PDB file of C-alpha atoms in Angstrom:
ATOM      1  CA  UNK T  21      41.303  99.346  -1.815  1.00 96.00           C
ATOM      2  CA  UNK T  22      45.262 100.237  -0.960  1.00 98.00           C
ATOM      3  CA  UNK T  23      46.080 104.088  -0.739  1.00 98.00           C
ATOM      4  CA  UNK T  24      49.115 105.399  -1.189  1.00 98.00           C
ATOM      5  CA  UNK T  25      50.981 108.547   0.441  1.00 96.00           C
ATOM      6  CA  UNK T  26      52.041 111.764  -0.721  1.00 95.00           C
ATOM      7  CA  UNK T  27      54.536 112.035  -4.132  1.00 92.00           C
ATOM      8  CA  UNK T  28      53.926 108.189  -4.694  1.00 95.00           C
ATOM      9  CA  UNK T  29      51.882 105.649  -6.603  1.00 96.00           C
ATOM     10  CA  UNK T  30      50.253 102.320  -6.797  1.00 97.00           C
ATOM     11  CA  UNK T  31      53.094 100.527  -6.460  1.00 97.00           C
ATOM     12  CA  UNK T  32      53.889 101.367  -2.776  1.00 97.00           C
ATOM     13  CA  UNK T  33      51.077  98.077  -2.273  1.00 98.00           C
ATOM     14  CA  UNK T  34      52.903  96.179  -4.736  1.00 97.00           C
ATOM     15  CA  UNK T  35      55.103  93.964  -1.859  1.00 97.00           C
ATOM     16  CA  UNK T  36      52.123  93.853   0.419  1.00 97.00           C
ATOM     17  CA  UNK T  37      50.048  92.428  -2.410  1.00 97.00           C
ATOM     18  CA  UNK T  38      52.592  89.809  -3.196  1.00 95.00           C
ATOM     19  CA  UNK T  39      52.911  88.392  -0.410  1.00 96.00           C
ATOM     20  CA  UNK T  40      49.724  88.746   1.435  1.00 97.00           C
ATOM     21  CA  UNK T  41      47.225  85.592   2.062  1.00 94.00           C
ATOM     22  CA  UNK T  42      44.435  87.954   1.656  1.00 95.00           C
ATOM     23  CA  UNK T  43      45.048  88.131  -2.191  1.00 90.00           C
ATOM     24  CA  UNK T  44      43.492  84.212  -2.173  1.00 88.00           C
ATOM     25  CA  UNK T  45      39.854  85.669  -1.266  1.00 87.00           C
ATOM     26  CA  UNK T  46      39.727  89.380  -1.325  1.00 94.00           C
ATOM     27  CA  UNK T  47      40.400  91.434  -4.399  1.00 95.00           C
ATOM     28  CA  UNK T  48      42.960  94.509  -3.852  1.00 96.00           C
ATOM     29  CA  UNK T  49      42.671  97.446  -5.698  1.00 97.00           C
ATOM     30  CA  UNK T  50      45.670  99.610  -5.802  1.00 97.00           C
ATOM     31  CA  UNK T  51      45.105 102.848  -7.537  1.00 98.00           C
ATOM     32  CA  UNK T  52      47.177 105.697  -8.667  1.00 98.00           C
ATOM     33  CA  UNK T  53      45.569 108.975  -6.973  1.00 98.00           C
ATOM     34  CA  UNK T  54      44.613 111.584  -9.324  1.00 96.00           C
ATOM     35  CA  UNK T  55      48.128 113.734  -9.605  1.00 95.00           C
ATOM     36  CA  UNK T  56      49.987 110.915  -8.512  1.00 96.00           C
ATOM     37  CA  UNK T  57      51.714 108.055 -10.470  1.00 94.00           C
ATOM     38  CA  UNK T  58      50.288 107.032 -14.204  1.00 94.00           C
ATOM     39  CA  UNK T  59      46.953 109.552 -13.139  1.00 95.00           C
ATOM     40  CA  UNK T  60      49.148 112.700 -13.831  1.00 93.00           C
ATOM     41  CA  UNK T  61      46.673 115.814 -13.725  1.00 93.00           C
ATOM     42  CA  UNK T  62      47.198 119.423 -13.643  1.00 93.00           C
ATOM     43  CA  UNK T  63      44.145 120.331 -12.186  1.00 94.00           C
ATOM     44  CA  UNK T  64      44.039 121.129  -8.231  1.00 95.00           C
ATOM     45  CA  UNK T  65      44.062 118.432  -5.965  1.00 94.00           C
ATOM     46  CA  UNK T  66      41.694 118.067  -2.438  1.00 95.00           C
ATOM     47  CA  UNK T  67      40.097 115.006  -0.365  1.00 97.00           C
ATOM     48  CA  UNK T  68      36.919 115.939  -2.134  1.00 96.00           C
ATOM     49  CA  UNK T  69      37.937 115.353  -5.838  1.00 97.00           C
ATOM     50  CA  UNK T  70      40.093 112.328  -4.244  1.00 98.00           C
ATOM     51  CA  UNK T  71      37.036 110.767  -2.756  1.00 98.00           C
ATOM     52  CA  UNK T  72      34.890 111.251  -5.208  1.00 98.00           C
ATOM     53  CA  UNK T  73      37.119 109.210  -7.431  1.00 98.00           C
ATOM     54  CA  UNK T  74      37.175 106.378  -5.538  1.00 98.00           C
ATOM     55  CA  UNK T  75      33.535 106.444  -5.517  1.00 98.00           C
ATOM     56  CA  UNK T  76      33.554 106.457  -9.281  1.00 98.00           C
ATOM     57  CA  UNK T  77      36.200 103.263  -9.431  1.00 97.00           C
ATOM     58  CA  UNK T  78      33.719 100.782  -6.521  1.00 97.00           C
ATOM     59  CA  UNK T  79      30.784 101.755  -8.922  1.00 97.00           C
ATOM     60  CA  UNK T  80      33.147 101.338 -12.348  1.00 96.00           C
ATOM     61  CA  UNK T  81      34.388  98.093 -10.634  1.00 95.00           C
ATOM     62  CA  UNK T  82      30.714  97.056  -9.277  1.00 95.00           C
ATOM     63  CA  UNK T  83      31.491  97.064  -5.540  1.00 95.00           C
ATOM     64  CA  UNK T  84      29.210  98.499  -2.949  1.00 96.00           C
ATOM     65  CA  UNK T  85      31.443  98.473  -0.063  1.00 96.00           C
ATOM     66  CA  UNK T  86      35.297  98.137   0.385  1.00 97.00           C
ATOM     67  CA  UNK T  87      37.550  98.291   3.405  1.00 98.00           C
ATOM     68  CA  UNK T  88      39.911 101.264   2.494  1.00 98.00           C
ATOM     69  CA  UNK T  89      43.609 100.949   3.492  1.00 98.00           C
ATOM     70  CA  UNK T  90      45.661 104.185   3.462  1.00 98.00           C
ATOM     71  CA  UNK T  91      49.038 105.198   4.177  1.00 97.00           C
ATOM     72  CA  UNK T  92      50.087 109.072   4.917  1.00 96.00           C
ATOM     73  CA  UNK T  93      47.912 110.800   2.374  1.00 97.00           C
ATOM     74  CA  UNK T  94      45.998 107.999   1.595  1.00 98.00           C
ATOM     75  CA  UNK T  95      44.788 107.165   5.163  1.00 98.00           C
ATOM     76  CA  UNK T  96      43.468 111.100   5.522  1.00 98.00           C
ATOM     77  CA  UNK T  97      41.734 110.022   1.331  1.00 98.00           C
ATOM     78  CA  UNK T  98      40.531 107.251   3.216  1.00 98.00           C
ATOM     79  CA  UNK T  99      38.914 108.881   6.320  1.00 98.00           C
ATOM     80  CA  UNK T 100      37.550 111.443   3.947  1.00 98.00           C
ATOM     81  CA  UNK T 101      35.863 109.201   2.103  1.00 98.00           C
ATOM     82  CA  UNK T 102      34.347 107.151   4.705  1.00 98.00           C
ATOM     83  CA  UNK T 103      32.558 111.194   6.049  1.00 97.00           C
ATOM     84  CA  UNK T 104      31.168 111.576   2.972  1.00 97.00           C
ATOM     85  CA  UNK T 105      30.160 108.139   1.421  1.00 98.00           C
ATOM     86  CA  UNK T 106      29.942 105.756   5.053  1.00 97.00           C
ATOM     87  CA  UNK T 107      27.424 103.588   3.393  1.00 97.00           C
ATOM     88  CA  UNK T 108      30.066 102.314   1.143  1.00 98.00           C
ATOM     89  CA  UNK T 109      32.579 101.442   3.430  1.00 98.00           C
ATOM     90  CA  UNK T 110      32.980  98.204   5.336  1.00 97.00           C
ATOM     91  CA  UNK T 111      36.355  99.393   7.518  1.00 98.00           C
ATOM     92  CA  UNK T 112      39.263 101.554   7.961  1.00 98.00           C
ATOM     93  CA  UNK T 113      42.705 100.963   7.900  1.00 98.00           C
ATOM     94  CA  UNK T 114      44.768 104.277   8.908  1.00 98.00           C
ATOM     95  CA  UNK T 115      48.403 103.547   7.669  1.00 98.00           C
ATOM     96  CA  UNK T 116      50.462 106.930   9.942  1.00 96.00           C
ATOM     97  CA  UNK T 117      47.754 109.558   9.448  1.00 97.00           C
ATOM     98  CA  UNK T 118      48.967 113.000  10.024  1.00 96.00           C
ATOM     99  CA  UNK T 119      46.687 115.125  12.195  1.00 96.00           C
ATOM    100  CA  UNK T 120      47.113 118.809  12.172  1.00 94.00           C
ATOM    101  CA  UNK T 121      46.734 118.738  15.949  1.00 95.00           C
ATOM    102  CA  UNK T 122      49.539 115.977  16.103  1.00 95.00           C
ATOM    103  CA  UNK T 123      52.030 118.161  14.161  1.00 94.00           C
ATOM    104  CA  UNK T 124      55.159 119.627  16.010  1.00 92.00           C
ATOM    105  CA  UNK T 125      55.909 123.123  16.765  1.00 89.00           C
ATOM    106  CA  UNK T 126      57.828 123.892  13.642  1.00 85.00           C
ATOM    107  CA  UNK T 127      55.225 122.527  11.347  1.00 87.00           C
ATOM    108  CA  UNK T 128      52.131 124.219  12.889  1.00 88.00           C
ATOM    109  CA  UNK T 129      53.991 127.323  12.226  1.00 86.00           C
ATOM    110  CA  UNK T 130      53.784 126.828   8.747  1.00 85.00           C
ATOM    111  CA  UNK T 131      50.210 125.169   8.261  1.00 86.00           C
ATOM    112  CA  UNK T 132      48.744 128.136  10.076  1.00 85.00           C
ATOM    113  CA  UNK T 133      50.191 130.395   7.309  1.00 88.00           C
ATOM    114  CA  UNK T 134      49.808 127.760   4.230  1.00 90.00           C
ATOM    115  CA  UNK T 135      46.373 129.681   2.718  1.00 88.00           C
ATOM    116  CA  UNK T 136      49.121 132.511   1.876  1.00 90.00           C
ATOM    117  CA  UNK T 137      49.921 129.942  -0.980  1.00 93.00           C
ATOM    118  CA  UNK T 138      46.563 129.757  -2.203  1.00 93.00           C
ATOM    119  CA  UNK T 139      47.053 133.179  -4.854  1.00 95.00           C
ATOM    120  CA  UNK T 140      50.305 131.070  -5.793  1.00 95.00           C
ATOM    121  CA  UNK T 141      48.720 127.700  -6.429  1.00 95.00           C
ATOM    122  CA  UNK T 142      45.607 129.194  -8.479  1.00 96.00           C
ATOM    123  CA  UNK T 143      48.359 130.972 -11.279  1.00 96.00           C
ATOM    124  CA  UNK T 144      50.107 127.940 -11.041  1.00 96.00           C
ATOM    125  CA  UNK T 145      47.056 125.790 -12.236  1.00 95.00           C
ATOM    126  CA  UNK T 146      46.197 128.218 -14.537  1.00 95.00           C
ATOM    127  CA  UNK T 147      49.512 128.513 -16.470  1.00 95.00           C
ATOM    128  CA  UNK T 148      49.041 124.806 -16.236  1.00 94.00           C
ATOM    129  CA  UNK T 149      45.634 125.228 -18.184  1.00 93.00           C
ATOM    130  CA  UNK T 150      47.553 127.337 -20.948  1.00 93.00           C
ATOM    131  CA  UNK T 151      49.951 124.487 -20.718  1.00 91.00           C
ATOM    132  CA  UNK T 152      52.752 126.165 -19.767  1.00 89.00           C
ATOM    133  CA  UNK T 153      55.114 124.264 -17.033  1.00 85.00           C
ATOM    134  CA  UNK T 154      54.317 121.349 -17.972  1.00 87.00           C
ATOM    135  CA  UNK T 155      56.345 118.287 -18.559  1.00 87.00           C
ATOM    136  CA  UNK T 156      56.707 114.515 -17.838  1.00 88.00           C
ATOM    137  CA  UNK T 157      57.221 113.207 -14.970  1.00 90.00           C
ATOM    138  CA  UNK T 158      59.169 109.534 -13.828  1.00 86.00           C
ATOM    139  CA  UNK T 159      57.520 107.100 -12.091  1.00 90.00           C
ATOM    140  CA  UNK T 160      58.899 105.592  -9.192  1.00 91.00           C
ATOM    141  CA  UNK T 161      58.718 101.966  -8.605  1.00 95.00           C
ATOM    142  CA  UNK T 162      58.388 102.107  -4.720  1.00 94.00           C
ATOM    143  CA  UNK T 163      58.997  97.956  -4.390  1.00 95.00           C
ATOM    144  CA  UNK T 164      62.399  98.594  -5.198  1.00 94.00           C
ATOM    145  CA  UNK T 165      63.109 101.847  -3.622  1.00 91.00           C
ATOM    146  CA  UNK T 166      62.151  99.685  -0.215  1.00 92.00           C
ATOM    147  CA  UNK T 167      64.016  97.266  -1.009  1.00 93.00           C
ATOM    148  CA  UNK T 168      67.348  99.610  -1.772  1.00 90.00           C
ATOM    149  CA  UNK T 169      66.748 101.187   1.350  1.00 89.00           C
ATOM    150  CA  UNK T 170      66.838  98.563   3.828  1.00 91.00           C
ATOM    151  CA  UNK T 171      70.012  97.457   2.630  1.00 90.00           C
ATOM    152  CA  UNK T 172      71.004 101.127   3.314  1.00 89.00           C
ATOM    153  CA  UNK T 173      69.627 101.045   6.305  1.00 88.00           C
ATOM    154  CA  UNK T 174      71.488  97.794   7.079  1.00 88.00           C
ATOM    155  CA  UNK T 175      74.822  99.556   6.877  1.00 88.00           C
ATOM    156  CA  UNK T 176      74.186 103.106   7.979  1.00 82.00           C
ATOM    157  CA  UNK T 177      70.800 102.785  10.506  1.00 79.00           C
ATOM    158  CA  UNK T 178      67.434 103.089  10.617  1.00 75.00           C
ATOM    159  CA  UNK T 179      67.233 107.339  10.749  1.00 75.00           C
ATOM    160  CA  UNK T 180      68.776 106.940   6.609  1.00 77.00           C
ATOM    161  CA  UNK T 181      65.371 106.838   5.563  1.00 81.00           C
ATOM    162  CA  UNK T 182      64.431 110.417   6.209  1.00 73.00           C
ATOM    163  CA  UNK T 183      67.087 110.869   3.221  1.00 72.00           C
ATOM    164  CA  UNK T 184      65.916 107.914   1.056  1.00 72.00           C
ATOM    165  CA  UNK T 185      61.974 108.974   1.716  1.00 79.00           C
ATOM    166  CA  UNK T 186      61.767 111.750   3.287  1.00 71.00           C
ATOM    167  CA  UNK T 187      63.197 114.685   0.951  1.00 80.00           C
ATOM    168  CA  UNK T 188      60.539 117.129  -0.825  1.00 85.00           C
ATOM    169  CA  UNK T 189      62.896 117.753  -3.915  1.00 85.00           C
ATOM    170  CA  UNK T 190      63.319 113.932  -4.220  1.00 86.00           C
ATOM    171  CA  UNK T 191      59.433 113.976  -4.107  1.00 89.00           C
ATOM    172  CA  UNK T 192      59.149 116.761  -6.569  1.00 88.00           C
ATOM    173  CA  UNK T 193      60.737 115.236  -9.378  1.00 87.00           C
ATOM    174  CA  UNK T 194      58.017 112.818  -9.321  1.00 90.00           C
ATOM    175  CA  UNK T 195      54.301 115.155  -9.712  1.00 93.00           C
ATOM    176  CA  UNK T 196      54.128 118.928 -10.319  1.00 93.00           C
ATOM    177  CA  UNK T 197      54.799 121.261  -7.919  1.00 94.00           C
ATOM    178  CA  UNK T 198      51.246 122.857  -7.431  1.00 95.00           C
ATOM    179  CA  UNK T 199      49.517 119.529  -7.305  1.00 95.00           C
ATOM    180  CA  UNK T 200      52.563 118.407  -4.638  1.00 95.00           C
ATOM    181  CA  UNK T 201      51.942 121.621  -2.325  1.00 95.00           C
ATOM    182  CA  UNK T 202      48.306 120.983  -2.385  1.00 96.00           C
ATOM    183  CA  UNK T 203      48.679 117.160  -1.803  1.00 96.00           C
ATOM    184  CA  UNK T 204      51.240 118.311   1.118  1.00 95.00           C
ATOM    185  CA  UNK T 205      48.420 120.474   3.099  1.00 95.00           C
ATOM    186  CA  UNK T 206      45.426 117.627   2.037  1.00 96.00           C
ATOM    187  CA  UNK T 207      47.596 115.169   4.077  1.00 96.00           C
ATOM    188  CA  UNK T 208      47.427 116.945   7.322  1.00 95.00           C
ATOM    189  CA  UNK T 209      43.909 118.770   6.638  1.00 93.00           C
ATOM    190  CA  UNK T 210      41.584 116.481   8.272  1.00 91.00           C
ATOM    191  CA  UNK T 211      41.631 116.931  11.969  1.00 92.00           C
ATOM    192  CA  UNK T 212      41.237 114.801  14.724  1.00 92.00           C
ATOM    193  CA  UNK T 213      37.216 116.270  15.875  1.00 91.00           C
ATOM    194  CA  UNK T 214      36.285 114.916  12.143  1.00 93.00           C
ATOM    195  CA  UNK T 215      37.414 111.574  13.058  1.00 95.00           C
ATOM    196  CA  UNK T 216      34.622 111.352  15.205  1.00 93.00           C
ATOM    197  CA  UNK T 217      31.992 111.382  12.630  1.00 92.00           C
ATOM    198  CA  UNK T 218      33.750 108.033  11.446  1.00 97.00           C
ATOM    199  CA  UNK T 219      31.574 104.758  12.571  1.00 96.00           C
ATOM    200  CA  UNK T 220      33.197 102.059  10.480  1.00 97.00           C
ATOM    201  CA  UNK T 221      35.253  99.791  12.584  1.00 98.00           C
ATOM    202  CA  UNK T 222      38.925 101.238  12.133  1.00 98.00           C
ATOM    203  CA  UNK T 223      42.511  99.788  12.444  1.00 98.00           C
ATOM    204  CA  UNK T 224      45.010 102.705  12.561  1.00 98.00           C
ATOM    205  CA  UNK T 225      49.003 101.788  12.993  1.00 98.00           C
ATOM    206  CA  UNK T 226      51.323 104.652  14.092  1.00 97.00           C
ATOM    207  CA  UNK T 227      55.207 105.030  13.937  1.00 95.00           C
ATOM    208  CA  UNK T 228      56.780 105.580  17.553  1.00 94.00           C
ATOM    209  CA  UNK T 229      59.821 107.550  15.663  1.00 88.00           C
ATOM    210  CA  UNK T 230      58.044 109.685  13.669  1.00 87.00           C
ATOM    211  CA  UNK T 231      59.367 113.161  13.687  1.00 85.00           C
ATOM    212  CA  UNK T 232      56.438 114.496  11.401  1.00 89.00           C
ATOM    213  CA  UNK T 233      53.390 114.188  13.905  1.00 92.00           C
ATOM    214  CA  UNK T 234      53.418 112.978  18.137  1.00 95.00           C
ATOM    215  CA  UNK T 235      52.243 110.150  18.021  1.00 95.00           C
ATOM    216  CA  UNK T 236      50.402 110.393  21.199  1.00 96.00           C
ATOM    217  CA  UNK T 237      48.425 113.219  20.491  1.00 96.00           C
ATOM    218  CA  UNK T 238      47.326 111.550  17.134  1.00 97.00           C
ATOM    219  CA  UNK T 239      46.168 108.686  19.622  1.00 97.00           C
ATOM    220  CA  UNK T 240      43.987 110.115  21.669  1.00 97.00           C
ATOM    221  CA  UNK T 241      42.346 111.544  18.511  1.00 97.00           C
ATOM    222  CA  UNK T 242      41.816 107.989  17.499  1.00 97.00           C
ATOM    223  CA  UNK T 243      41.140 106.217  20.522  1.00 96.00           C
ATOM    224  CA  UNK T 244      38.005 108.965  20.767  1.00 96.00           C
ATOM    225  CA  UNK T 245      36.867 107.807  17.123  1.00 97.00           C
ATOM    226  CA  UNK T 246      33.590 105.136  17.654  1.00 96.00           C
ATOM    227  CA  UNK T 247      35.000 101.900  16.945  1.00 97.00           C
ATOM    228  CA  UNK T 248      38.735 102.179  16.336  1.00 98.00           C
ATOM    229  CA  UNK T 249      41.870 100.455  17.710  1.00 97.00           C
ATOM    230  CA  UNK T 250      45.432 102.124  17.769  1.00 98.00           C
ATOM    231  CA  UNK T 251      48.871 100.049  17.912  1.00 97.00           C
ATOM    232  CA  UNK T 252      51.978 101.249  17.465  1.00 97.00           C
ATOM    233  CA  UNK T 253      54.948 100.116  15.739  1.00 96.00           C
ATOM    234  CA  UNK T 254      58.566 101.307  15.972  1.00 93.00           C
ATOM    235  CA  UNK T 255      59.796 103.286  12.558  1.00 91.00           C
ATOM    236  CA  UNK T 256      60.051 106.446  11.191  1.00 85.00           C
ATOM    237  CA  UNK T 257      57.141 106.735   9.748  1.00 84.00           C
ATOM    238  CA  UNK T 258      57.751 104.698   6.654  1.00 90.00           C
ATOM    239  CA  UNK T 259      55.985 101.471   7.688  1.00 95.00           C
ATOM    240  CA  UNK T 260      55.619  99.753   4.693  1.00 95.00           C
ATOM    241  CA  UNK T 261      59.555  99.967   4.001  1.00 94.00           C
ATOM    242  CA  UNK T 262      60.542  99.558   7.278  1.00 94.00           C
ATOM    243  CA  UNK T 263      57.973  97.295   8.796  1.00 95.00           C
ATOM    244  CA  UNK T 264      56.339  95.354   6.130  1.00 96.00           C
ATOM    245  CA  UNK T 265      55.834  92.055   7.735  1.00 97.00           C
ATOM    246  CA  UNK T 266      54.464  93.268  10.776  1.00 97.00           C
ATOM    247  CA  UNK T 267      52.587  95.713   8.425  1.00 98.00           C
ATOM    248  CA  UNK T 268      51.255  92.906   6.469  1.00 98.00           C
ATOM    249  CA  UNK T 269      50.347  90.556   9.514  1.00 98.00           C
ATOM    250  CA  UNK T 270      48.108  93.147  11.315  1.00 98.00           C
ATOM    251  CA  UNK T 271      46.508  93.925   8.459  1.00 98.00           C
ATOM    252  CA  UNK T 272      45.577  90.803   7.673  1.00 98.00           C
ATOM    253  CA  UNK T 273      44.366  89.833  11.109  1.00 97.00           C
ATOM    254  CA  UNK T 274      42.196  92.797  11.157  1.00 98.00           C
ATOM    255  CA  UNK T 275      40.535  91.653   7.937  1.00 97.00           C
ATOM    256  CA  UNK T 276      40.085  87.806   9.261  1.00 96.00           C
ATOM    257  CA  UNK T 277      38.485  89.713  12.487  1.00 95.00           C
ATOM    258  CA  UNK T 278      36.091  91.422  10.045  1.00 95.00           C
ATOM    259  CA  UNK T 279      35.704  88.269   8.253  1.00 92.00           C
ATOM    260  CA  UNK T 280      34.611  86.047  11.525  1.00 92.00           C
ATOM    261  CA  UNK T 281      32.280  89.072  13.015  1.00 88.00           C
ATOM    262  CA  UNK T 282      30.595  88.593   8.750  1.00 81.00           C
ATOM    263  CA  UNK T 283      30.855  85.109   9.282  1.00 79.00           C
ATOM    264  CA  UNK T 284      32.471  83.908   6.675  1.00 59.00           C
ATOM    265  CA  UNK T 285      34.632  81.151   5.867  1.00 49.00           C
ATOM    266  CA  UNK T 286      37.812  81.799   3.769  1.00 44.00           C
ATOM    267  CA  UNK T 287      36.833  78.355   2.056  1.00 43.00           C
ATOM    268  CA  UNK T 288      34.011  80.750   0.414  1.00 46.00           C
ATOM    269  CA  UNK T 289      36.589  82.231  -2.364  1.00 43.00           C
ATOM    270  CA  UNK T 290      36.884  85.628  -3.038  1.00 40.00           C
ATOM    271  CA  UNK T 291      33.836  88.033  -2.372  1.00 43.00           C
ATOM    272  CA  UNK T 292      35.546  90.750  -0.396  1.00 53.00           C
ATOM    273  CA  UNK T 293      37.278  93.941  -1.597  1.00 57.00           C
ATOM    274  CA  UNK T 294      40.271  95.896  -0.207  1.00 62.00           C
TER     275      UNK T 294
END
């Protein structure tokens, strides 16, 4: 099952699941968070109600276990998930997660005062629930906002992306505002001790330019995780635009890995679920 971040949708898998091999024997789910894409909702957002969904799609969809991929947002839906419900998971795939330990200076600053938003959110959702402020919302098709920004990044550099991906009121045009904010803190609100309590075997992939988290902090919070290896990749923290191949290749070798340790032969057809 295939994660996406924050302010974005299903379709951030849709290259990956193109061109991958493992599309020949594994079924890949992509879904649209709640709040996020085509699963527009007003109500408040948290890892809880996000994990709990996903349980309710592997039952809907009749799968015990799945290996969870997750990028941003989705890799801290994913880790959730696999606290609560590790009987249904078969592996991790941690896509940049953003630790609250890992943030810099200047974002600390404003996590440690983000429950002074909490009186703010609650009216929100509740003029929501009267129906006021609301309206529709444009989906983004991520596939080709990838493939528009390489070719700016071919002309103007790699750093463009924190313009093409990287803005809040690009991202706000996309979900509403209270369900953004409270998307915004669930990203970073799973910290690096609760990563402990994780025993499926665990593939996470960093960005070595990322100015949102150190990367080496968010490291050594994984490397201390039970069964979980770390590599590192350079971009800005946008690995599926700017690294997709290399995205797509270690991905797929950790699910052959998981394959040969099950062993089972890729002759089988599909039987496995991502």
């Amino acid at each position: 099952m295939a994660l996406h971040g924050l302010a974005s949708n299903m379709s951030r898998w849709a290259e990956f699941t193109s061109q991958t091999r493992l599309s020949r024997h594994w079924e890949i789910i992509r879904p649209d968070l709640r709040g996020h894409g085509h699963s527009m909702d007003w109500r408040p957002a948290s890892l809880g109600r996000w994990a709990d969904d996903l349980l309710a799609l592997l039952d809907t969809e009749g799968h015990q276990r799945a290996v969870l991929v997750g990028h941003c947002l989705g890799a801290a839906v994913a880790a959730e998930f696999a606290r609560r419900y590790p009987d249904r998971v078969e592996a991790l795939i941690l896509v940049e997660p953003l630790l609250p330990e890992a943030l810099p200076a200047r974002l600390q600053r404003y996590y440690r005062w983000s429950h002074l938003l909490r009186p703010l959110l609650a009216a929100t959702h509740a003029a929501y629930a009267m129906g006021l402020h609301r309206r529709t919302y444009a989906t983004v098709d991520l596939q080709e906002l990838d493939r528009a920004a390489r070719e700016q990044m071919a002309q103007d550099g790699a750093e463009i992306i924190q313009k093409t991906h990287g803005k809040p009121t690009n991202d706000l045009r996309r979900m509403p505002w209270a369900v953004y904010v409270e998307s915004l803190l669930a990203t970073v609100a799973l910290s690096g001790a609760a990563l402990r309590d994780i025993q499926a075997p665990t593939l996470a992939l960093l960005s070595s330019g990322s100015e949102l988290a150190d990367w080496t902090v968010t490291r050594r919070y994984l490397q201390a995780m039970p069964d979980c290896e770390v590599r590192v990749l350079d971009a800005h923290h946008w690995l599926p635009t700017e690294r997709p191949d290399d995205l797509r290749i270690q991905i797929e070798a950790f699910c052959h890995q998981l394959e040969r340790s099950a062993g089972r032969d890729e002759s089988e057809g599909p039987a496995q679920h991502a």
